[in-house]
């Protein structure tokens, strides 16, 4: 009985061993006629799956998403609404607004990098380089020179003659810093009218001797009414889109 079991196990393992010997090598690099190196499909798939793990960070930190979500969060705080709109709604608005704003950049990435790569006109490494160009141009257009100079000095990369020659490891943190600063500037401007309403309501309640009544409860409907009357969502989202250069001539 044990002999029959060993024979059965060997019969099952032999085809697998033979297939492993004749299968596709895990690591293979082919040098083309122009000197460019191409990797096997298995390595390309592995690199793609690894890159997908960085996709959320890329969406948040390399697009307009950061500025939009920070402004929307400050707006909700200024209105005095803790959970309305919910986090899911704010994230959805920020995501689709980012898609709307980034459409010209994504179209350029598709035309110059993704489509030629899928049609096997260019290699994977060249496609990555082609995709970097429009993303680098977008981020540099929204980055302040002071932030760019700060991270350039920290990295010690002072040999670049122009911002276009800087690596993405320098451009991305400078871009994120500039986006946060711009978002807080917009949020400050949004806070002012609602702060005025809070001060007026608090002064009136104090003058009437209503110390036990929270000014936040009384001012909340007035802030919502003001925001609706001035068509606040249209103004905020439209201003955010224009702040990235959309609609400018």
PDB file of C-alpha atoms in Angstrom:
ATOM      1  CA  UNK A   1       0.000   0.000   0.000  1.00  0.00           C
ATOM      2  CA  UNK A   2       2.772   2.549   0.815  1.00  0.00           C
ATOM      3  CA  UNK A   3       4.511   1.624  -2.465  1.00  0.00           C
ATOM      4  CA  UNK A   4       1.350   2.304  -4.455  1.00  0.00           C
ATOM      5  CA  UNK A   5       0.979   5.664  -2.693  1.00  0.00           C
ATOM      6  CA  UNK A   6       4.562   6.665  -3.561  1.00  0.00           C
ATOM      7  CA  UNK A   7       4.023   5.743  -7.193  1.00  0.00           C
ATOM      8  CA  UNK A   8       0.854   7.848  -7.327  1.00  0.00           C
ATOM      9  CA  UNK A   9       2.614  10.877  -5.790  1.00  0.00           C
ATOM     10  CA  UNK A  10       5.519  10.517  -8.231  1.00  0.00           C
ATOM     11  CA  UNK A  11       3.098  10.344 -11.144  1.00  0.00           C
ATOM     12  CA  UNK A  12       1.518  13.591 -10.019  1.00  0.00           C
ATOM     13  CA  UNK A  13       4.823  15.417  -9.468  1.00  0.00           C
ATOM     14  CA  UNK A  14       6.652  14.406 -12.629  1.00  0.00           C
ATOM     15  CA  UNK A  15       4.491  16.504 -15.037  1.00  0.00           C
ATOM     16  CA  UNK A  16       4.905  19.522 -12.782  1.00  0.00           C
ATOM     17  CA  UNK A  17       8.668  19.119 -12.681  1.00  0.00           C
ATOM     18  CA  UNK A  18       8.834  18.752 -16.435  1.00  0.00           C
ATOM     19  CA  UNK A  19       6.687  21.837 -16.904  1.00  0.00           C
ATOM     20  CA  UNK A  20       8.895  23.834 -14.532  1.00  0.00           C
ATOM     21  CA  UNK A  21      11.968  22.924 -16.547  1.00  0.00           C
ATOM     22  CA  UNK A  22      10.434  24.034 -19.850  1.00  0.00           C
ATOM     23  CA  UNK A  23       8.406  26.984 -18.528  1.00  0.00           C
ATOM     24  CA  UNK A  24       8.967  30.700 -18.983  1.00  0.00           C
ATOM     25  CA  UNK A  25      11.992  31.916 -17.017  1.00  0.00           C
ATOM     26  CA  UNK A  26      11.093  34.117 -14.074  1.00  0.00           C
ATOM     27  CA  UNK A  27      13.766  36.727 -14.875  1.00  0.00           C
ATOM     28  CA  UNK A  28      14.780  37.537 -18.410  1.00  0.00           C
ATOM     29  CA  UNK A  29      16.085  40.762 -19.902  1.00  0.00           C
ATOM     30  CA  UNK A  30      16.215  41.259 -23.668  1.00  0.00           C
ATOM     31  CA  UNK A  31      18.278  44.068 -25.179  1.00  0.00           C
ATOM     32  CA  UNK A  32      16.712  45.602 -28.268  1.00  0.00           C
ATOM     33  CA  UNK A  33      18.381  46.939 -31.377  1.00  0.00           C
ATOM     34  CA  UNK A  34      18.392  50.500 -30.005  1.00  0.00           C
ATOM     35  CA  UNK A  35      20.014  49.387 -26.750  1.00  0.00           C
ATOM     36  CA  UNK A  36      16.796  49.549 -24.701  1.00  0.00           C
ATOM     37  CA  UNK A  37      16.209  46.674 -22.294  1.00  0.00           C
ATOM     38  CA  UNK A  38      12.871  44.868 -22.144  1.00  0.00           C
ATOM     39  CA  UNK A  39      11.734  42.566 -19.357  1.00  0.00           C
ATOM     40  CA  UNK A  40       9.617  39.442 -19.592  1.00  0.00           C
ATOM     41  CA  UNK A  41       5.861  39.642 -19.292  1.00  0.00           C
ATOM     42  CA  UNK A  42       5.993  37.995 -15.858  1.00  0.00           C
ATOM     43  CA  UNK A  43       8.252  40.752 -14.524  1.00  0.00           C
ATOM     44  CA  UNK A  44       6.090  43.442 -16.127  1.00  0.00           C
ATOM     45  CA  UNK A  45       2.994  42.005 -14.454  1.00  0.00           C
ATOM     46  CA  UNK A  46       4.833  41.881 -11.117  1.00  0.00           C
ATOM     47  CA  UNK A  47       5.872  45.527 -11.505  1.00  0.00           C
ATOM     48  CA  UNK A  48       2.308  46.492 -12.424  1.00  0.00           C
ATOM     49  CA  UNK A  49       0.825  44.740  -9.385  1.00  0.00           C
ATOM     50  CA  UNK A  50       3.421  46.443  -7.175  1.00  0.00           C
ATOM     51  CA  UNK A  51       2.590  49.830  -8.689  1.00  0.00           C
ATOM     52  CA  UNK A  52      -1.118  49.311  -7.980  1.00  0.00           C
ATOM     53  CA  UNK A  53      -0.372  49.342  -4.262  1.00  0.00           C
ATOM     54  CA  UNK A  54       0.868  52.929  -4.684  1.00  0.00           C
ATOM     55  CA  UNK A  55      -2.208  53.973  -6.697  1.00  0.00           C
ATOM     56  CA  UNK A  56      -4.135  55.512  -3.735  1.00  0.00           C
ATOM     57  CA  UNK A  57      -1.114  57.616  -2.770  1.00  0.00           C
ATOM     58  CA  UNK A  58      -0.638  58.674  -6.396  1.00  0.00           C
ATOM     59  CA  UNK A  59      -4.298  59.719  -6.705  1.00  0.00           C
ATOM     60  CA  UNK A  60      -4.141  61.701  -3.463  1.00  0.00           C
ATOM     61  CA  UNK A  61      -0.726  63.338  -3.760  1.00  0.00           C
ATOM     62  CA  UNK A  62      -0.126  63.745  -7.510  1.00  0.00           C
ATOM     63  CA  UNK A  63      -3.497  65.185  -8.558  1.00  0.00           C
ATOM     64  CA  UNK A  64      -5.874  67.961  -7.525  1.00  0.00           C
ATOM     65  CA  UNK A  65      -7.449  65.683  -4.903  1.00  0.00           C
ATOM     66  CA  UNK A  66      -5.545  67.108  -1.909  1.00  0.00           C
ATOM     67  CA  UNK A  67      -6.620  70.724  -2.418  1.00  0.00           C
ATOM     68  CA  UNK A  68     -10.254  69.794  -3.029  1.00  0.00           C
ATOM     69  CA  UNK A  69     -10.737  67.461  -0.067  1.00  0.00           C
ATOM     70  CA  UNK A  70      -9.023  69.863   2.377  1.00  0.00           C
ATOM     71  CA  UNK A  71     -11.195  72.782   1.224  1.00  0.00           C
ATOM     72  CA  UNK A  72     -14.368  70.706   1.506  1.00  0.00           C
ATOM     73  CA  UNK A  73     -13.405  69.552   5.006  1.00  0.00           C
ATOM     74  CA  UNK A  74     -12.751  73.152   6.113  1.00  0.00           C
ATOM     75  CA  UNK A  75     -16.064  74.228   4.567  1.00  0.00           C
ATOM     76  CA  UNK A  76     -17.958  71.593   6.551  1.00  0.00           C
ATOM     77  CA  UNK A  77     -16.209  72.723   9.718  1.00  0.00           C
ATOM     78  CA  UNK A  78     -17.025  76.377   8.991  1.00  0.00           C
ATOM     79  CA  UNK A  79     -20.699  75.546   8.520  1.00  0.00           C
ATOM     80  CA  UNK A  80     -20.723  73.804  11.882  1.00  0.00           C
ATOM     81  CA  UNK A  81     -21.866  70.484  10.386  1.00  0.00           C
ATOM     82  CA  UNK A  82     -19.894  67.624  11.899  1.00  0.00           C
ATOM     83  CA  UNK A  83     -21.116  64.714   9.761  1.00  0.00           C
ATOM     84  CA  UNK A  84     -23.060  66.374   6.924  1.00  0.00           C
ATOM     85  CA  UNK A  85     -22.088  65.886   4.156  1.00  0.00           C
ATOM     86  CA  UNK A  86     -20.601  62.566   5.212  1.00  0.00           C
ATOM     87  CA  UNK A  87     -16.986  61.614   4.581  1.00  0.00           C
ATOM     88  CA  UNK A  88     -18.070  59.290   1.749  1.00  0.00           C
ATOM     89  CA  UNK A  89     -19.880  62.151   0.004  1.00  0.00           C
ATOM     90  CA  UNK A  90     -16.926  64.511   0.364  1.00  0.00           C
ATOM     91  CA  UNK A  91     -14.525  61.863  -0.927  1.00  0.00           C
ATOM     92  CA  UNK A  92     -16.817  61.174  -3.881  1.00  0.00           C
ATOM     93  CA  UNK A  93     -17.059  64.872  -4.738  1.00  0.00           C
ATOM     94  CA  UNK A  94     -13.279  65.286  -4.465  1.00  0.00           C
ATOM     95  CA  UNK A  95     -12.646  62.201  -6.587  1.00  0.00           C
ATOM     96  CA  UNK A  96     -14.921  63.190  -9.464  1.00  0.00           C
ATOM     97  CA  UNK A  97     -13.820  66.824  -9.314  1.00  0.00           C
ATOM     98  CA  UNK A  98     -10.227  65.578  -9.559  1.00  0.00           C
ATOM     99  CA  UNK A  99     -11.179  63.458 -12.566  1.00  0.00           C
ATOM    100  CA  UNK A 100     -12.803  66.503 -14.171  1.00  0.00           C
ATOM    101  CA  UNK A 101      -9.772  68.709 -13.549  1.00  0.00           C
ATOM    102  CA  UNK A 102      -7.193  66.076 -14.512  1.00  0.00           C
ATOM    103  CA  UNK A 103      -8.931  65.003 -17.752  1.00  0.00           C
ATOM    104  CA  UNK A 104      -6.587  66.980 -20.088  1.00  0.00           C
ATOM    105  CA  UNK A 105      -3.542  65.524 -18.312  1.00  0.00           C
ATOM    106  CA  UNK A 106      -4.929  61.978 -18.349  1.00  0.00           C
ATOM    107  CA  UNK A 107      -5.803  62.286 -22.037  1.00  0.00           C
ATOM    108  CA  UNK A 108      -2.208  63.283 -22.769  1.00  0.00           C
ATOM    109  CA  UNK A 109      -0.916  60.334 -20.728  1.00  0.00           C
ATOM    110  CA  UNK A 110      -3.184  57.981 -22.656  1.00  0.00           C
ATOM    111  CA  UNK A 111      -2.232  59.369 -26.078  1.00  0.00           C
ATOM    112  CA  UNK A 112       1.519  59.526 -25.456  1.00  0.00           C
ATOM    113  CA  UNK A 113       2.123  56.543 -23.181  1.00  0.00           C
ATOM    114  CA  UNK A 114      -0.699  54.051 -22.692  1.00  0.00           C
ATOM    115  CA  UNK A 115      -1.994  53.722 -26.242  1.00  0.00           C
ATOM    116  CA  UNK A 116       1.466  53.343 -27.883  1.00  0.00           C
ATOM    117  CA  UNK A 117       2.438  50.804 -25.204  1.00  0.00           C
ATOM    118  CA  UNK A 118      -0.730  48.749 -25.701  1.00  0.00           C
ATOM    119  CA  UNK A 119      -0.138  48.761 -29.468  1.00  0.00           C
ATOM    120  CA  UNK A 120       3.497  47.649 -28.824  1.00  0.00           C
ATOM    121  CA  UNK A 121       4.968  50.753 -30.425  1.00  0.00           C
ATOM    122  CA  UNK A 122       7.061  51.586 -27.348  1.00  0.00           C
ATOM    123  CA  UNK A 123       8.410  49.615 -24.418  1.00  0.00           C
ATOM    124  CA  UNK A 124       7.342  49.691 -20.789  1.00  0.00           C
ATOM    125  CA  UNK A 125      10.177  51.936 -19.602  1.00  0.00           C
ATOM    126  CA  UNK A 126       9.616  54.416 -22.399  1.00  0.00           C
ATOM    127  CA  UNK A 127       5.877  54.446 -21.624  1.00  0.00           C
ATOM    128  CA  UNK A 128       6.640  55.341 -18.017  1.00  0.00           C
ATOM    129  CA  UNK A 129       8.876  58.203 -19.121  1.00  0.00           C
ATOM    130  CA  UNK A 130       6.219  59.458 -21.532  1.00  0.00           C
ATOM    131  CA  UNK A 131       3.604  59.328 -18.751  1.00  0.00           C
ATOM    132  CA  UNK A 132       5.819  61.332 -16.402  1.00  0.00           C
ATOM    133  CA  UNK A 133       6.026  64.363 -18.701  1.00  0.00           C
ATOM    134  CA  UNK A 134       2.385  65.591 -18.478  1.00  0.00           C
ATOM    135  CA  UNK A 135       2.185  64.778 -14.759  1.00  0.00           C
ATOM    136  CA  UNK A 136       5.418  66.692 -14.128  1.00  0.00           C
ATOM    137  CA  UNK A 137       4.136  69.672 -16.142  1.00  0.00           C
ATOM    138  CA  UNK A 138       0.860  69.732 -14.191  1.00  0.00           C
ATOM    139  CA  UNK A 139       2.513  69.553 -10.784  1.00  0.00           C
ATOM    140  CA  UNK A 140       5.106  72.194 -11.646  1.00  0.00           C
ATOM    141  CA  UNK A 141       2.359  74.547 -12.839  1.00  0.00           C
ATOM    142  CA  UNK A 142       0.745  74.354  -9.374  1.00  0.00           C
ATOM    143  CA  UNK A 143       3.940  74.393  -7.290  1.00  0.00           C
ATOM    144  CA  UNK A 144       5.407  77.521  -5.750  1.00  0.00           C
ATOM    145  CA  UNK A 145       9.047  78.167  -6.460  1.00  0.00           C
ATOM    146  CA  UNK A 146       9.781  78.653  -2.749  1.00  0.00           C
ATOM    147  CA  UNK A 147       8.559  75.130  -1.972  1.00  0.00           C
ATOM    148  CA  UNK A 148      10.430  73.732  -4.949  1.00  0.00           C
ATOM    149  CA  UNK A 149      13.644  75.460  -3.917  1.00  0.00           C
ATOM    150  CA  UNK A 150      13.262  74.207  -0.339  1.00  0.00           C
ATOM    151  CA  UNK A 151      13.051  70.542  -1.306  1.00  0.00           C
ATOM    152  CA  UNK A 152      15.728  70.975  -3.962  1.00  0.00           C
ATOM    153  CA  UNK A 153      18.151  72.275  -1.344  1.00  0.00           C
ATOM    154  CA  UNK A 154      17.207  69.529   1.134  1.00  0.00           C
ATOM    155  CA  UNK A 155      17.799  66.824  -1.486  1.00  0.00           C
ATOM    156  CA  UNK A 156      21.113  68.383  -2.497  1.00  0.00           C
ATOM    157  CA  UNK A 157      20.107  68.212  -6.165  1.00  0.00           C
ATOM    158  CA  UNK A 158      21.402  71.649  -7.158  1.00  0.00           C
ATOM    159  CA  UNK A 159      22.790  70.600 -10.527  1.00  0.00           C
ATOM    160  CA  UNK A 160      19.423  70.860 -12.328  1.00  0.00           C
ATOM    161  CA  UNK A 161      19.311  73.883 -14.618  1.00  0.00           C
ATOM    162  CA  UNK A 162      15.480  73.971 -14.765  1.00  0.00           C
ATOM    163  CA  UNK A 163      12.549  72.585 -12.728  1.00  0.00           C
ATOM    164  CA  UNK A 164      11.769  70.145 -15.568  1.00  0.00           C
ATOM    165  CA  UNK A 165      15.058  68.363 -14.880  1.00  0.00           C
ATOM    166  CA  UNK A 166      14.258  67.711 -11.214  1.00  0.00           C
ATOM    167  CA  UNK A 167      13.300  64.148 -10.234  1.00  0.00           C
ATOM    168  CA  UNK A 168       9.769  63.270  -9.207  1.00  0.00           C
ATOM    169  CA  UNK A 169      10.990  62.601  -5.662  1.00  0.00           C
ATOM    170  CA  UNK A 170      11.594  66.351  -5.337  1.00  0.00           C
ATOM    171  CA  UNK A 171       8.618  67.623  -7.313  1.00  0.00           C
ATOM    172  CA  UNK A 172       5.947  65.570  -5.507  1.00  0.00           C
ATOM    173  CA  UNK A 173       6.615  66.786  -1.914  1.00  0.00           C
ATOM    174  CA  UNK A 174       6.961  70.372  -3.164  1.00  0.00           C
ATOM    175  CA  UNK A 175       3.650  70.015  -5.012  1.00  0.00           C
ATOM    176  CA  UNK A 176       1.888  68.604  -1.924  1.00  0.00           C
ATOM    177  CA  UNK A 177       3.219  71.444   0.252  1.00  0.00           C
ATOM    178  CA  UNK A 178       1.964  74.046  -2.213  1.00  0.00           C
ATOM    179  CA  UNK A 179      -1.433  72.345  -2.461  1.00  0.00           C
ATOM    180  CA  UNK A 180      -1.862  72.372   1.317  1.00  0.00           C
ATOM    181  CA  UNK A 181      -0.956  76.043   1.501  1.00  0.00           C
ATOM    182  CA  UNK A 182      -3.404  76.952  -1.278  1.00  0.00           C
ATOM    183  CA  UNK A 183      -6.155  74.854   0.310  1.00  0.00           C
ATOM    184  CA  UNK A 184      -5.744  76.582   3.678  1.00  0.00           C
ATOM    185  CA  UNK A 185      -5.805  79.992   1.992  1.00  0.00           C
ATOM    186  CA  UNK A 186      -9.100  79.147   0.282  1.00  0.00           C
ATOM    187  CA  UNK A 187     -10.436  77.673   3.519  1.00  0.00           C
ATOM    188  CA  UNK A 188      -9.579  80.872   5.404  1.00  0.00           C
ATOM    189  CA  UNK A 189     -11.599  82.927   2.942  1.00  0.00           C
ATOM    190  CA  UNK A 190     -14.537  80.531   3.345  1.00  0.00           C
ATOM    191  CA  UNK A 191     -14.393  80.741   7.131  1.00  0.00           C
ATOM    192  CA  UNK A 192     -14.727  84.550   7.359  1.00  0.00           C
ATOM    193  CA  UNK A 193     -18.471  85.021   6.550  1.00  0.00           C
ATOM    194  CA  UNK A 194     -19.529  82.130   8.780  1.00  0.00           C
ATOM    195  CA  UNK A 195     -17.348  83.458  11.614  1.00  0.00           C
ATOM    196  CA  UNK A 196     -19.070  86.826  11.310  1.00  0.00           C
ATOM    197  CA  UNK A 197     -22.479  85.150  11.663  1.00  0.00           C
ATOM    198  CA  UNK A 198     -21.282  83.296  14.779  1.00  0.00           C
ATOM    199  CA  UNK A 199     -20.027  86.545  16.337  1.00  0.00           C
ATOM    200  CA  UNK A 200     -23.265  88.396  15.589  1.00  0.00           C
ATOM    201  CA  UNK A 201     -25.441  85.618  16.980  1.00  0.00           C
ATOM    202  CA  UNK A 202     -23.285  85.283  20.112  1.00  0.00           C
ATOM    203  CA  UNK A 203     -23.443  89.062  20.711  1.00  0.00           C
ATOM    204  CA  UNK A 204     -27.228  89.121  20.319  1.00  0.00           C
ATOM    205  CA  UNK A 205     -27.728  86.187  22.666  1.00  0.00           C
ATOM    206  CA  UNK A 206     -25.450  87.755  25.259  1.00  0.00           C
ATOM    207  CA  UNK A 207     -27.293  91.063  25.017  1.00  0.00           C
ATOM    208  CA  UNK A 208     -30.608  89.247  25.536  1.00  0.00           C
ATOM    209  CA  UNK A 209     -29.232  87.404  28.541  1.00  0.00           C
ATOM    210  CA  UNK A 210     -29.606  83.936  27.018  1.00  0.00           C
ATOM    211  CA  UNK A 211     -26.409  82.534  28.429  1.00  0.00           C
ATOM    212  CA  UNK A 212     -27.609  78.937  28.533  1.00  0.00           C
ATOM    213  CA  UNK A 213     -28.459  78.788  24.808  1.00  0.00           C
ATOM    214  CA  UNK A 214     -25.589  77.655  22.578  1.00  0.00           C
ATOM    215  CA  UNK A 215     -24.775  80.217  19.847  1.00  0.00           C
ATOM    216  CA  UNK A 216     -23.821  77.369  17.507  1.00  0.00           C
ATOM    217  CA  UNK A 217     -27.370  75.997  17.538  1.00  0.00           C
ATOM    218  CA  UNK A 218     -28.861  79.402  16.703  1.00  0.00           C
ATOM    219  CA  UNK A 219     -26.299  80.367  14.058  1.00  0.00           C
ATOM    220  CA  UNK A 220     -26.393  77.041  12.203  1.00  0.00           C
ATOM    221  CA  UNK A 221     -29.667  77.645  10.277  1.00  0.00           C
ATOM    222  CA  UNK A 222     -28.528  81.163   9.366  1.00  0.00           C
ATOM    223  CA  UNK A 223     -25.223  79.843   7.985  1.00  0.00           C
ATOM    224  CA  UNK A 224     -26.997  77.159   5.987  1.00  0.00           C
ATOM    225  CA  UNK A 225     -29.487  79.721   4.652  1.00  0.00           C
ATOM    226  CA  UNK A 226     -26.659  82.084   3.632  1.00  0.00           C
ATOM    227  CA  UNK A 227     -24.757  79.270   1.931  1.00  0.00           C
ATOM    228  CA  UNK A 228     -27.829  78.197  -0.035  1.00  0.00           C
ATOM    229  CA  UNK A 229     -28.871  81.732  -1.011  1.00  0.00           C
ATOM    230  CA  UNK A 230     -25.461  82.542  -2.524  1.00  0.00           C
ATOM    231  CA  UNK A 231     -25.381  79.160  -4.318  1.00  0.00           C
ATOM    232  CA  UNK A 232     -22.401  78.141  -2.243  1.00  0.00           C
ATOM    233  CA  UNK A 233     -21.678  74.730  -3.761  1.00  0.00           C
ATOM    234  CA  UNK A 234     -21.536  76.220  -7.244  1.00  0.00           C
ATOM    235  CA  UNK A 235     -19.196  78.966  -6.057  1.00  0.00           C
ATOM    236  CA  UNK A 236     -16.890  76.677  -4.086  1.00  0.00           C
ATOM    237  CA  UNK A 237     -16.551  73.916  -6.683  1.00  0.00           C
ATOM    238  CA  UNK A 238     -16.321  76.434  -9.531  1.00  0.00           C
ATOM    239  CA  UNK A 239     -13.611  78.368  -7.709  1.00  0.00           C
ATOM    240  CA  UNK A 240     -11.662  75.175  -7.064  1.00  0.00           C
ATOM    241  CA  UNK A 241     -11.795  74.260 -10.766  1.00  0.00           C
ATOM    242  CA  UNK A 242     -10.714  77.755 -11.823  1.00  0.00           C
ATOM    243  CA  UNK A 243      -7.872  77.730  -9.298  1.00  0.00           C
ATOM    244  CA  UNK A 244      -6.224  74.968 -11.364  1.00  0.00           C
ATOM    245  CA  UNK A 245      -6.385  77.062 -14.533  1.00  0.00           C
ATOM    246  CA  UNK A 246      -9.539  75.583 -16.070  1.00  0.00           C
ATOM    247  CA  UNK A 247     -11.580  78.057 -18.067  1.00  0.00           C
ATOM    248  CA  UNK A 248      -8.730  80.578 -18.247  1.00  0.00           C
ATOM    249  CA  UNK A 249      -7.794  82.008 -21.602  1.00  0.00           C
TER     250      UNK A 249
END
